[in-house]
PDB file of C-alpha atoms and ligand atoms in Angstrom:
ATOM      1  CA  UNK A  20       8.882 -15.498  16.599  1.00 86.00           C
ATOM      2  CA  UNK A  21       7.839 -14.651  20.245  1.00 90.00           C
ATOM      3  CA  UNK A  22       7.675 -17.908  22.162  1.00 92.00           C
ATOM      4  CA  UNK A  23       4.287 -17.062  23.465  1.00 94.00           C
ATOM      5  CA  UNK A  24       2.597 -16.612  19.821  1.00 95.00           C
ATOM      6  CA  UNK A  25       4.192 -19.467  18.601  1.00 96.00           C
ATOM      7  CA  UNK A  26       2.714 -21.165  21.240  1.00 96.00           C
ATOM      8  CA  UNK A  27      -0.789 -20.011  20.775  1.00 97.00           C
ATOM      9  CA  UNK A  28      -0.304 -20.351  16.890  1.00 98.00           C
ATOM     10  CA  UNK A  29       0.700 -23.944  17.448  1.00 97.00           C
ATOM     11  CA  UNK A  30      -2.302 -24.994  19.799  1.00 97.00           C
ATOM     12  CA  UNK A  31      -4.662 -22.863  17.310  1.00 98.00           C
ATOM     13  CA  UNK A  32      -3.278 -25.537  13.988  1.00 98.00           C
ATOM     14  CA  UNK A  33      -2.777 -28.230  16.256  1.00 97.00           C
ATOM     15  CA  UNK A  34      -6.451 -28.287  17.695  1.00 97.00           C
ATOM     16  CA  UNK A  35      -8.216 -27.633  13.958  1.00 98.00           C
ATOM     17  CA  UNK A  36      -9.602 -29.943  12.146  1.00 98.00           C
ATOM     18  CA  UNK A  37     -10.409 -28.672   9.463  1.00 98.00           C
ATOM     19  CA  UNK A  38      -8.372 -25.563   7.886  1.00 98.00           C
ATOM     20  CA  UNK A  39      -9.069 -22.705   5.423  1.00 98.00           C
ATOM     21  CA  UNK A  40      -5.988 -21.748   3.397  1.00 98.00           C
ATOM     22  CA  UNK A  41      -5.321 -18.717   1.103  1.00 98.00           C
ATOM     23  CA  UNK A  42      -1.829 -18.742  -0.324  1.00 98.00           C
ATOM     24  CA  UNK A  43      -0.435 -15.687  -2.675  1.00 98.00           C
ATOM     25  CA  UNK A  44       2.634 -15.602  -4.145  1.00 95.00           C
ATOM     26  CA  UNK A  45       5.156 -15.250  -1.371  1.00 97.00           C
ATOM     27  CA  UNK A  46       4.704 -19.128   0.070  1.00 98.00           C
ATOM     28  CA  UNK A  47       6.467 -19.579  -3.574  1.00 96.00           C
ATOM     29  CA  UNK A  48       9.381 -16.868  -3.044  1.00 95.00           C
ATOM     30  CA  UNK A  49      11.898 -19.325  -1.758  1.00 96.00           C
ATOM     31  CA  UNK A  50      11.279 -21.974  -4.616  1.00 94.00           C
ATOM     32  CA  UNK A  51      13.073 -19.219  -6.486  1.00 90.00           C
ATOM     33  CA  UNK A  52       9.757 -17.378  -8.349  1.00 89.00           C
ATOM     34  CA  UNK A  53       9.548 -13.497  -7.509  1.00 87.00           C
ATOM     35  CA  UNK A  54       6.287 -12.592  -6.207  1.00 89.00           C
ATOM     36  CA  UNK A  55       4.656  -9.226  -7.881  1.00 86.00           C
ATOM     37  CA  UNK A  56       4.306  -6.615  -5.312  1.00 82.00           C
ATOM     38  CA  UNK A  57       7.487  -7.676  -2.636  1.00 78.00           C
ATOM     39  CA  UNK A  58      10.228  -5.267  -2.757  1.00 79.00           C
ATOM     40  CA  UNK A  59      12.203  -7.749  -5.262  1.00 79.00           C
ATOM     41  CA  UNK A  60       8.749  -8.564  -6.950  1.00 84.00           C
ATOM     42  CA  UNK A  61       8.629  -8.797 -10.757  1.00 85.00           C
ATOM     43  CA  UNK A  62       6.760  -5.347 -11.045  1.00 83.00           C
ATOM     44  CA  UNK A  63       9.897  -3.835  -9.800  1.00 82.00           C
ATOM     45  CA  UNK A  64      11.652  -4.146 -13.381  1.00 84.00           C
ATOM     46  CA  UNK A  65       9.450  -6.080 -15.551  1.00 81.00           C
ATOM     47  CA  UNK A  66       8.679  -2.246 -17.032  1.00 77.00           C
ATOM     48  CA  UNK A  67      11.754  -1.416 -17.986  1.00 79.00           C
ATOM     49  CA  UNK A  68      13.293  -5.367 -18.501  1.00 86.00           C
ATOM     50  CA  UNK A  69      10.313  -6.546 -21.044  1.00 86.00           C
ATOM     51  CA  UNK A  70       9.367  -3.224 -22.490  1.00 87.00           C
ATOM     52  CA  UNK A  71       5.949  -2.663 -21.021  1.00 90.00           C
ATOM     53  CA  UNK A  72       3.350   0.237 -20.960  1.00 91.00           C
ATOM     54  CA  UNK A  73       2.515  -0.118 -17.171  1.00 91.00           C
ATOM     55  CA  UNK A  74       4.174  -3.696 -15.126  1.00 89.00           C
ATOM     56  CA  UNK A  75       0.612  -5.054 -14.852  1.00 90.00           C
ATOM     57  CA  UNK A  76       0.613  -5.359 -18.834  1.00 93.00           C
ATOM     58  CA  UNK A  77       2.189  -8.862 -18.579  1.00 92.00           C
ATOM     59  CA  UNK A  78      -0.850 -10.090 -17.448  1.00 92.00           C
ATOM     60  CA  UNK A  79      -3.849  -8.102 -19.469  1.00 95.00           C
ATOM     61  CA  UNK A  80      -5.688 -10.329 -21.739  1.00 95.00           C
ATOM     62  CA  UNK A  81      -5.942  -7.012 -24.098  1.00 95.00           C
ATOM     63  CA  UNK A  82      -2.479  -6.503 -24.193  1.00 96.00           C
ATOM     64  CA  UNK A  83      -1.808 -10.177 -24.232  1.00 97.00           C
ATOM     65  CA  UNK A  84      -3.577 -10.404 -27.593  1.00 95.00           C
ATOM     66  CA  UNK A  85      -1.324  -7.405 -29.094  1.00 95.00           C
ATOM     67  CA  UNK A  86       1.877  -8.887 -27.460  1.00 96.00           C
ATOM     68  CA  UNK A  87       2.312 -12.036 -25.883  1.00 96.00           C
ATOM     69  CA  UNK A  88       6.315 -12.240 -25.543  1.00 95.00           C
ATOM     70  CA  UNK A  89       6.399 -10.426 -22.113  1.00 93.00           C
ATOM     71  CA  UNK A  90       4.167 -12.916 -20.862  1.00 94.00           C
ATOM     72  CA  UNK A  91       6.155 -15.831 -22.285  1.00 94.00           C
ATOM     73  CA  UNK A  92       9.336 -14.486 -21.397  1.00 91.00           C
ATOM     74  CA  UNK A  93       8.051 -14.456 -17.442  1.00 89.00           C
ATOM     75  CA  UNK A  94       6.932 -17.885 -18.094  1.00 91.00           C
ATOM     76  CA  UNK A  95      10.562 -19.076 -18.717  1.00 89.00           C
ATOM     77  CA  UNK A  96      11.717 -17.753 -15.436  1.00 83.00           C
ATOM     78  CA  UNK A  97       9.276 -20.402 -13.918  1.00 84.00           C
ATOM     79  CA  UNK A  98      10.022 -23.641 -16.156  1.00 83.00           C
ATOM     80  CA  UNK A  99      13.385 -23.075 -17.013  1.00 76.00           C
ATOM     81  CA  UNK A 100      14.461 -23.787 -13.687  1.00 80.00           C
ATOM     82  CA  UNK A 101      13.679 -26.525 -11.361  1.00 83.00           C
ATOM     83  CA  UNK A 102      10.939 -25.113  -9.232  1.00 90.00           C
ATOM     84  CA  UNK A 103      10.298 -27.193  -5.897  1.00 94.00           C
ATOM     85  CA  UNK A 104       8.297 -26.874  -3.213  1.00 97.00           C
ATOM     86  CA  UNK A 105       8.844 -24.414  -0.673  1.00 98.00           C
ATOM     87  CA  UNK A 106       9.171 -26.070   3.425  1.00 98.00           C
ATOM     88  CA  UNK A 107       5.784 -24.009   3.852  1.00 98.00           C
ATOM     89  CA  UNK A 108       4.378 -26.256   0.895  1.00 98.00           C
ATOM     90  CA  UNK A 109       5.077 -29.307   1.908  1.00 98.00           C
ATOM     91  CA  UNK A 110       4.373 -28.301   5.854  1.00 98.00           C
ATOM     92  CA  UNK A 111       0.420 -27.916   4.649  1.00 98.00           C
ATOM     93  CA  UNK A 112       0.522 -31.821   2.928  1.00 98.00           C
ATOM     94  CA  UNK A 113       1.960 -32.760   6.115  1.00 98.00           C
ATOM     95  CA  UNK A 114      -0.819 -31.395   7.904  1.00 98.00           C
ATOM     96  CA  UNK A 115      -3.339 -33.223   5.503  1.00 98.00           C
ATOM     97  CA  UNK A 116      -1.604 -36.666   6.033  1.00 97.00           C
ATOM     98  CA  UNK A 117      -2.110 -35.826   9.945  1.00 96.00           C
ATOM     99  CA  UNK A 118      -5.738 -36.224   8.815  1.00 97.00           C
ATOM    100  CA  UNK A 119      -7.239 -32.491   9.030  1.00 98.00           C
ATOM    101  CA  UNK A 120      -9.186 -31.028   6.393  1.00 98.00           C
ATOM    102  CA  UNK A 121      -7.127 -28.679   4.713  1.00 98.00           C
ATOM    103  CA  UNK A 122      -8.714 -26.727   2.234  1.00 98.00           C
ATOM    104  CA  UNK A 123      -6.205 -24.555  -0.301  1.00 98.00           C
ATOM    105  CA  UNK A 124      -6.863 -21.421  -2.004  1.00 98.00           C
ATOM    106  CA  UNK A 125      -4.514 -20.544  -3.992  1.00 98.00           C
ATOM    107  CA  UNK A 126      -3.717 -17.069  -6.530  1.00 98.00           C
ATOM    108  CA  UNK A 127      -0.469 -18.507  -7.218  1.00 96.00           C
ATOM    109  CA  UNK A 128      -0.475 -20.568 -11.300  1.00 94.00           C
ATOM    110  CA  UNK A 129       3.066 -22.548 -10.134  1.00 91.00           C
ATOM    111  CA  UNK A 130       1.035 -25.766  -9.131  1.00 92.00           C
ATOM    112  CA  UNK A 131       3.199 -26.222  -6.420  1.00 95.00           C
ATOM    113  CA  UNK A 132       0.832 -27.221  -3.834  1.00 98.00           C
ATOM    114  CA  UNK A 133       0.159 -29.814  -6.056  1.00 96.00           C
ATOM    115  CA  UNK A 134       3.447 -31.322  -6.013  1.00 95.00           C
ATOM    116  CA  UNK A 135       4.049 -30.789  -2.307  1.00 98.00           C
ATOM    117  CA  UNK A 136       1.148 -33.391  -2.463  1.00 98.00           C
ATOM    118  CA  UNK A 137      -2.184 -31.540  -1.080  1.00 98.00           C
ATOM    119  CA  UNK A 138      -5.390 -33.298  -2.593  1.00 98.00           C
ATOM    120  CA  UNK A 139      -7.501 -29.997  -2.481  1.00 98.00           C
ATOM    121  CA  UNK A 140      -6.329 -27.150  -4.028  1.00 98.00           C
ATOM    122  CA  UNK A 141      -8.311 -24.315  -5.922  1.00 98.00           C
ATOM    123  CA  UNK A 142      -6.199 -22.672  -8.270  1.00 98.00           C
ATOM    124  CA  UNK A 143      -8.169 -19.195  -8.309  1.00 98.00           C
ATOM    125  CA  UNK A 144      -6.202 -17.764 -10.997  1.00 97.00           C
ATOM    126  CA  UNK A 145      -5.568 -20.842 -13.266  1.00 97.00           C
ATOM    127  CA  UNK A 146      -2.647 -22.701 -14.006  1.00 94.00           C
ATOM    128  CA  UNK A 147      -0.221 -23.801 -16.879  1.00 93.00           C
ATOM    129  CA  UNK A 148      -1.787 -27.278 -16.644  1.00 92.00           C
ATOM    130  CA  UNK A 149      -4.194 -26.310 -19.584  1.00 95.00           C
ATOM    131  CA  UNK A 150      -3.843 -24.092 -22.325  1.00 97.00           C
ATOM    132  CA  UNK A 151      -6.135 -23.052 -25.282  1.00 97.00           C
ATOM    133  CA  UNK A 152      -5.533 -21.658 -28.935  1.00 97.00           C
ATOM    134  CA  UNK A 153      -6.699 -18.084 -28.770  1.00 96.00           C
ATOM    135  CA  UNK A 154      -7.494 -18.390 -32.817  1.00 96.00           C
ATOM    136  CA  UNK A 155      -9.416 -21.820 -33.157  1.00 98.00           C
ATOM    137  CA  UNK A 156      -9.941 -22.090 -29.452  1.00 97.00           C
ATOM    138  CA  UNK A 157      -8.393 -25.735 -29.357  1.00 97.00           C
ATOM    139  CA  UNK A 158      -7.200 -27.101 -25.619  1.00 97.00           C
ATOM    140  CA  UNK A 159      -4.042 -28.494 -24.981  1.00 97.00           C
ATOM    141  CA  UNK A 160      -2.424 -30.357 -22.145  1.00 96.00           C
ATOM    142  CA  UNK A 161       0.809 -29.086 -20.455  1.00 92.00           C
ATOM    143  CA  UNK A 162       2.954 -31.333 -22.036  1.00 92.00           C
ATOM    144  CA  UNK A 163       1.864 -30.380 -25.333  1.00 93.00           C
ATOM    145  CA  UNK A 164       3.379 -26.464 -24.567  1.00 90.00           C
ATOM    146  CA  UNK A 165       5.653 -27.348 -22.129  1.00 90.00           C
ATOM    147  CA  UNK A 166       8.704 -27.099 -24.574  1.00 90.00           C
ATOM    148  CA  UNK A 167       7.855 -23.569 -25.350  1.00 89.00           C
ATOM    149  CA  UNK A 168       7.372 -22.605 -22.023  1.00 90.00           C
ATOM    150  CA  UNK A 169      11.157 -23.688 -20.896  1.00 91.00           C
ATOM    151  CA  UNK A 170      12.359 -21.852 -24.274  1.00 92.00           C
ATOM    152  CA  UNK A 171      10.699 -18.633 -23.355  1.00 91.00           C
ATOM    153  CA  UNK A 172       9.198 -18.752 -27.166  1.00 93.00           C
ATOM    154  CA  UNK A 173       5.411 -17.610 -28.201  1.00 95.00           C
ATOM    155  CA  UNK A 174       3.147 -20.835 -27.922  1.00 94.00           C
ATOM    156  CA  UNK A 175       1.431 -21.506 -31.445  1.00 94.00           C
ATOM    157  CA  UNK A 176      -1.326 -23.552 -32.245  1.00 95.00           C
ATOM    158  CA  UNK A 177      -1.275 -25.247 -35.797  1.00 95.00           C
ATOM    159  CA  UNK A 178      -3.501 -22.774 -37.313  1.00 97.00           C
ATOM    160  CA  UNK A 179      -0.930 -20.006 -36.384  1.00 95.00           C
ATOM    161  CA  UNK A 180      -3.038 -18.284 -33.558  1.00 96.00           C
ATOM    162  CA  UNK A 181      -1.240 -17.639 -29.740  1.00 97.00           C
ATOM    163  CA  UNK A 182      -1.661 -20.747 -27.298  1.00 96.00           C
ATOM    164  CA  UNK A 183      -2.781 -19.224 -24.201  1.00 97.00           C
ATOM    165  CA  UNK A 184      -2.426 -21.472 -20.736  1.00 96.00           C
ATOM    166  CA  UNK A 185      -5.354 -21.118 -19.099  1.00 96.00           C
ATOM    167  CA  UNK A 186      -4.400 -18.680 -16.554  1.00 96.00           C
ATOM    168  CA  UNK A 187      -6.656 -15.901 -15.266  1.00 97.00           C
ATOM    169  CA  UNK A 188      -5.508 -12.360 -16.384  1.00 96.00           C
ATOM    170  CA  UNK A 189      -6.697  -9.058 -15.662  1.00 92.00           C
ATOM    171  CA  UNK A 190     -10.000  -8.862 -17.518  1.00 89.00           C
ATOM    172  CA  UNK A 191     -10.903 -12.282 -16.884  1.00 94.00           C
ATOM    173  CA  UNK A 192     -13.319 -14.085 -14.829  1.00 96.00           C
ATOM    174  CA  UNK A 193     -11.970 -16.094 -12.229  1.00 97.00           C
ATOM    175  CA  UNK A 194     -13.159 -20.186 -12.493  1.00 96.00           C
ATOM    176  CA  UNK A 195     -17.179 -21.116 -11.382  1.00 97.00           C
ATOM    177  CA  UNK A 196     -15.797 -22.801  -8.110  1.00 97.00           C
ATOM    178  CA  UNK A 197     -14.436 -19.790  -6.695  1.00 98.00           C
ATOM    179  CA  UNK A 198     -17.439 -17.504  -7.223  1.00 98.00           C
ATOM    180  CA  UNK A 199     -19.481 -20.154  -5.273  1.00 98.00           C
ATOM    181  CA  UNK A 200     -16.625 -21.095  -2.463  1.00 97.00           C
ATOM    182  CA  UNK A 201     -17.041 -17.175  -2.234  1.00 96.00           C
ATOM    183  CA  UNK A 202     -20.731 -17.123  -1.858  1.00 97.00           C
ATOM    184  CA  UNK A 203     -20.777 -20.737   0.651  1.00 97.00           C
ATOM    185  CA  UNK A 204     -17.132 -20.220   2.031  1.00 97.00           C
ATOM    186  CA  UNK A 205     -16.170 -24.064   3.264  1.00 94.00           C
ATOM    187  CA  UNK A 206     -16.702 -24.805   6.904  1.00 97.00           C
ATOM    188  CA  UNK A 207     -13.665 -23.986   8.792  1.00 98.00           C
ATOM    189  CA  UNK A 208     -12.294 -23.951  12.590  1.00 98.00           C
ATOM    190  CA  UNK A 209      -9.074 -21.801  11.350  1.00 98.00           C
ATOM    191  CA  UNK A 210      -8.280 -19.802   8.581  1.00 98.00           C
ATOM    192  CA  UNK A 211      -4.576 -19.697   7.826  1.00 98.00           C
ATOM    193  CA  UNK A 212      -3.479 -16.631   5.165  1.00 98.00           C
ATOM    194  CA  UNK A 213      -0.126 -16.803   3.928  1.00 98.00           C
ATOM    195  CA  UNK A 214       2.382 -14.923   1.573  1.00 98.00           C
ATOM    196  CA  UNK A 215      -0.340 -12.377  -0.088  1.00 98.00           C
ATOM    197  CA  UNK A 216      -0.361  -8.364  -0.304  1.00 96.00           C
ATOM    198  CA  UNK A 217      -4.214  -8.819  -0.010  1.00 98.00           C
ATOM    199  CA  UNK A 218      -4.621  -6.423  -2.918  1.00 95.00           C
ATOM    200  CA  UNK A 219      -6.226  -8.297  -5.865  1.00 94.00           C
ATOM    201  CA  UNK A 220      -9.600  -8.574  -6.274  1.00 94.00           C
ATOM    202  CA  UNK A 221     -12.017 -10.332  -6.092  1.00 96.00           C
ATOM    203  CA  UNK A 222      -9.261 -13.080  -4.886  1.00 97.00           C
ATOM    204  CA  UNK A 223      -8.400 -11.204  -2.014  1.00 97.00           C
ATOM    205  CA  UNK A 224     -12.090 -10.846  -0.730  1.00 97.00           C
ATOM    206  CA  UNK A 225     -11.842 -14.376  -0.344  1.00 98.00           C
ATOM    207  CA  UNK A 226     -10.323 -14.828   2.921  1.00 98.00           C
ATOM    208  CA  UNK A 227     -12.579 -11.936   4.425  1.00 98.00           C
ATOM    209  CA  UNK A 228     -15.866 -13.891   3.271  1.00 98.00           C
ATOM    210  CA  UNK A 229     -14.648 -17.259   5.097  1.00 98.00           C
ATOM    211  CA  UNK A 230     -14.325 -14.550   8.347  1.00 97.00           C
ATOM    212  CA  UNK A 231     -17.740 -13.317   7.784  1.00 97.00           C
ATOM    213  CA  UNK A 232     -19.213 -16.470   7.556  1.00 96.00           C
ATOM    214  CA  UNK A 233     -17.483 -18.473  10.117  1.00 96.00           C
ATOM    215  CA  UNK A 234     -16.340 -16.077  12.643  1.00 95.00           C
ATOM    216  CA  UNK A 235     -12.833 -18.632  13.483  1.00 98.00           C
ATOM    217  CA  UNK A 236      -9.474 -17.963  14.718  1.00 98.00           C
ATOM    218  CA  UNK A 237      -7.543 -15.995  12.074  1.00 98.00           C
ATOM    219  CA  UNK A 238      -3.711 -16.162  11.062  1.00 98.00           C
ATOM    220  CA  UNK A 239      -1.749 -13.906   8.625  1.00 98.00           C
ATOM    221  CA  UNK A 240       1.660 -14.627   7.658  1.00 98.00           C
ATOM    222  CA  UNK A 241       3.171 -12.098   5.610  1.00 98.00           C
ATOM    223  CA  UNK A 242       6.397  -9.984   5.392  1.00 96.00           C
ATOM    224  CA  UNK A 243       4.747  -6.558   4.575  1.00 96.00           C
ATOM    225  CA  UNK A 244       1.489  -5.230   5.717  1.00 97.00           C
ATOM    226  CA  UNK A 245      -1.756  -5.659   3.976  1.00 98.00           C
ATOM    227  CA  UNK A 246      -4.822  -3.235   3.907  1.00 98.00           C
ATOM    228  CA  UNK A 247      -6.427  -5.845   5.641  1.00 98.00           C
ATOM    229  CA  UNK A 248      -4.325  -6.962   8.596  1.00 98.00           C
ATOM    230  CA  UNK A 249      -6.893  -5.630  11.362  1.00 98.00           C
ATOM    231  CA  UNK A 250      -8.974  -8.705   9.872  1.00 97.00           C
ATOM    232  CA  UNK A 251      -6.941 -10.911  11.872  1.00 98.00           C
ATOM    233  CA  UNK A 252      -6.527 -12.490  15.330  1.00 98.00           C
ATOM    234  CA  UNK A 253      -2.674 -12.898  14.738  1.00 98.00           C
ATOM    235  CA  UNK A 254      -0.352 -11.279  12.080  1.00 98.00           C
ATOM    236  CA  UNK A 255       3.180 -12.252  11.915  1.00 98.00           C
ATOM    237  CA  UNK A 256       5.133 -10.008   9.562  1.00 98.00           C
ATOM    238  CA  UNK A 257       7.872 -12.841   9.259  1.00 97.00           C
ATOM    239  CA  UNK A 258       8.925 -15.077   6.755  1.00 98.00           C
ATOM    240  CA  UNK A 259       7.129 -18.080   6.189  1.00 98.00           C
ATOM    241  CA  UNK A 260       8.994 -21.329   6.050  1.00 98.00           C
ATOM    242  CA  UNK A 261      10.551 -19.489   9.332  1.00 98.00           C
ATOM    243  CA  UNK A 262       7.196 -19.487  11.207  1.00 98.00           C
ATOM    244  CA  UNK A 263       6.530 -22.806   9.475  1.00 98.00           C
ATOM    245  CA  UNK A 264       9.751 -24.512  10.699  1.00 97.00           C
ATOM    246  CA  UNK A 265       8.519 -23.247  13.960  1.00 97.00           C
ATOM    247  CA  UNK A 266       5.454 -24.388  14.316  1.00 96.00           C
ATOM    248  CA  UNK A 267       7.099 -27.832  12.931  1.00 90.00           C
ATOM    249  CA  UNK A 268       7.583 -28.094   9.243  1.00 82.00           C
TER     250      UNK A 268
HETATM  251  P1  CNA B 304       1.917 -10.092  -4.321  1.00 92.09           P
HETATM  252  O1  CNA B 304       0.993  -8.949  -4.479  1.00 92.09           O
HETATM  253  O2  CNA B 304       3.190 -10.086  -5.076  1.00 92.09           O
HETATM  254  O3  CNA B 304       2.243 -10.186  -2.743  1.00 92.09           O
HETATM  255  C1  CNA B 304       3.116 -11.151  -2.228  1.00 92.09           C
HETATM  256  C2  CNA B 304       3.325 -10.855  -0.759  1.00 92.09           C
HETATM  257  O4  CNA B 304       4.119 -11.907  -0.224  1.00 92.09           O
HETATM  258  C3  CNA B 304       4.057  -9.545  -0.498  1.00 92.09           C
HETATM  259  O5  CNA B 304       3.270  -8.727   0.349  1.00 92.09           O
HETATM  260  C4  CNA B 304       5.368  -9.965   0.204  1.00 92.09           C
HETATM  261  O6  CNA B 304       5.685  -9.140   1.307  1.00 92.09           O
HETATM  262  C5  CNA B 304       5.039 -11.349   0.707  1.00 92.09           C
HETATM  263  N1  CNA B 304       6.193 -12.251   0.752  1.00 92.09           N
HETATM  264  C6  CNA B 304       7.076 -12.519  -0.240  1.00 92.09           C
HETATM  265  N2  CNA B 304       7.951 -13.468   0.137  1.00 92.09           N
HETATM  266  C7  CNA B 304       7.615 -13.794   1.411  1.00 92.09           C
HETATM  267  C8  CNA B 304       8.154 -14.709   2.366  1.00 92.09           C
HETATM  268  N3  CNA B 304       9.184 -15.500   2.078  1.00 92.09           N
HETATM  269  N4  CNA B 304       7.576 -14.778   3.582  1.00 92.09           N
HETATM  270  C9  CNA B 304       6.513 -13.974   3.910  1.00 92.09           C
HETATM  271  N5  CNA B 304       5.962 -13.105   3.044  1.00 92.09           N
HETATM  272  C10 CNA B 304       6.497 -13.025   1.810  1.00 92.09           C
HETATM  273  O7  CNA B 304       1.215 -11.475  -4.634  1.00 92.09           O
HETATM  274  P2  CNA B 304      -0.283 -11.927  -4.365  1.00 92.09           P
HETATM  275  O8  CNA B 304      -0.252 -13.398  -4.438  1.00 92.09           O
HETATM  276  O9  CNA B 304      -0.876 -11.261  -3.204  1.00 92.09           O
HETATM  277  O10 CNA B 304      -1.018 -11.323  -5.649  1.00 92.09           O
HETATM  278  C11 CNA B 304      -1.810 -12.079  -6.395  1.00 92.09           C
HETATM  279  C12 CNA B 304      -1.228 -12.340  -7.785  1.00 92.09           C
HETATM  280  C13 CNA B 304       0.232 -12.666  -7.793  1.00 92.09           C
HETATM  281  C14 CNA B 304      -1.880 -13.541  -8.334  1.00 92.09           C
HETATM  282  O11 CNA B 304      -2.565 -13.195  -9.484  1.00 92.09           O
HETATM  283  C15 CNA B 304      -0.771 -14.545  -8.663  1.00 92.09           C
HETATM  284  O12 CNA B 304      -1.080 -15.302  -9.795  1.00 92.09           O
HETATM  285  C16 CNA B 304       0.402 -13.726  -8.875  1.00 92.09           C
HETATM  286  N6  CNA B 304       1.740 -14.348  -8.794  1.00 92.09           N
HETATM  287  C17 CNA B 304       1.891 -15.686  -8.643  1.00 92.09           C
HETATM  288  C18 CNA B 304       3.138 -16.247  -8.568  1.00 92.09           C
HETATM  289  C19 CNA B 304       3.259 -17.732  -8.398  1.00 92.09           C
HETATM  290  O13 CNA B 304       2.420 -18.487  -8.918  1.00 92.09           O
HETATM  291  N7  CNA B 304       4.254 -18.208  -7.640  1.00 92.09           N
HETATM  292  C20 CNA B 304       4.284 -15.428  -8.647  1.00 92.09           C
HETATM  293  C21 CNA B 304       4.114 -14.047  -8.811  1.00 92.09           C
HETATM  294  C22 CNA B 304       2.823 -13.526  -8.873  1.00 92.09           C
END
């Protein structure tokens, strides 16, 4: 990166004390999990790999409920290996032990923030932690599935019907908390955007409501372009456990 943006970027993180994340799925890119819309992203050949209609099928609750083995088979490719934090994860818990108030969004279901060790995290679109019986609508803990997951196999509940981890897919509403983060967005003194296309809604408005609100310093780390890079005081079209080695990670 240009020395004089890092410079500015690090003085912006350095001198906020409290910090608005929104994290898609390329912070989680070099933990080994293929984000969707990235030239090596998972829509690239889920079609033709799993057998699909259209690539977004893997995710809709309708098609879900006809045929959940797509899905399952995608969930392998994250438990079946050891997934770790990324250098960008654990560079935001580091920030949060210097005593700033960092406040996660997150689209990404991998729970990695989690286990990079930041204590406020708002998984927009769910997570594998919980999971619920699409037939008799009984919940289950992660460990209860967890065996399936790293198999690749259909989760069944005892009554025969299609354990579903509680993961937002298309056609679903996204979790209370984040319709009313969206309507108060937290008060900020940066907001920090990193590893998302910006294209999925309403997830992606997020981000622009905390602007609106708060009128801070903006910065978007992100490989490709987004439809909403104007947004932003800084963009840096880099990869991110680069820019957050930089700035000290
Ligand atoms: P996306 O649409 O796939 O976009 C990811 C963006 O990250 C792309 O624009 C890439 O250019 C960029 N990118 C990838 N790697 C890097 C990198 N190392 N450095 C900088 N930029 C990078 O994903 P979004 O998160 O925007 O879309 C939201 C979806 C994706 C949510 O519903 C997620 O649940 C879903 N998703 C999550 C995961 C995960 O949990 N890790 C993985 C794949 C998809």
């Amino acid at each position: 990166m240009d020395s004089g943006l890092l410079a500015e970027l690090a003085t912006l993180v350095g001198g906020a004390r409290r910090i608005t994340v929104f994290t898609g799925a390329g912070i989680s890119t070099a933990a080994g999990i293929p984000d969707f819309r990235g030239p090596d992203g998972l829509y690239a050949r889920v079609e033709a790999e799993y057998g699909l209609p259209w690539p977004e099928a893997i995710f809709d609750i309708g098609y879900f409920r006809t045929r959940p083995e797509p899905f399952f088979r995608f969930s392998r490719e994250l438990f079946a290996q050891d997934v770790r934090p990324t250098l960008a994860h654990r560079y935001l818990a580091t920030l949060e032990g210097q005593g700033k108030a960092i406040r996660i969004v997150t689209q990404n279901i991998d729970m990695l923030h989690e286990k990079a060790g930041s204590g406020d995290v708002l998984a927009c679109h769910g997570s594998y932690r919980t999971a619920r019986c699409l037939g008799c609508g009984r919940a289950y803990g992660h460990d209860d599935f967890a065996p399936a997951l790293v198999a690749g196999t259909v989760c069944r509940c005892g009554c025969g019907g299609v354990i579903k981890p509680d993961i937002v897919f298309f056609g679903e509403r996204l979790p209370d908390e984040f319709y009313a983060l969206l309507e108060h967005p937290p008060e900020t003194d940066l907001l920090l955007v990193l590893g998302t296309s910006l294209t999925v809604q309403p997830a992606c408005l997020f981000p622009l409501r905390v602007l609106e609100e708060w009128r801070v310093p903006a910065i978007l780390v992100n490989r490709e372009p987004t439809p909403y890079d104007r947004a932003f005081d800084h963009v840096v079209h880099e990869d991110i456990d680069q820019v957050c080695r930089e700035l000290g990670g």
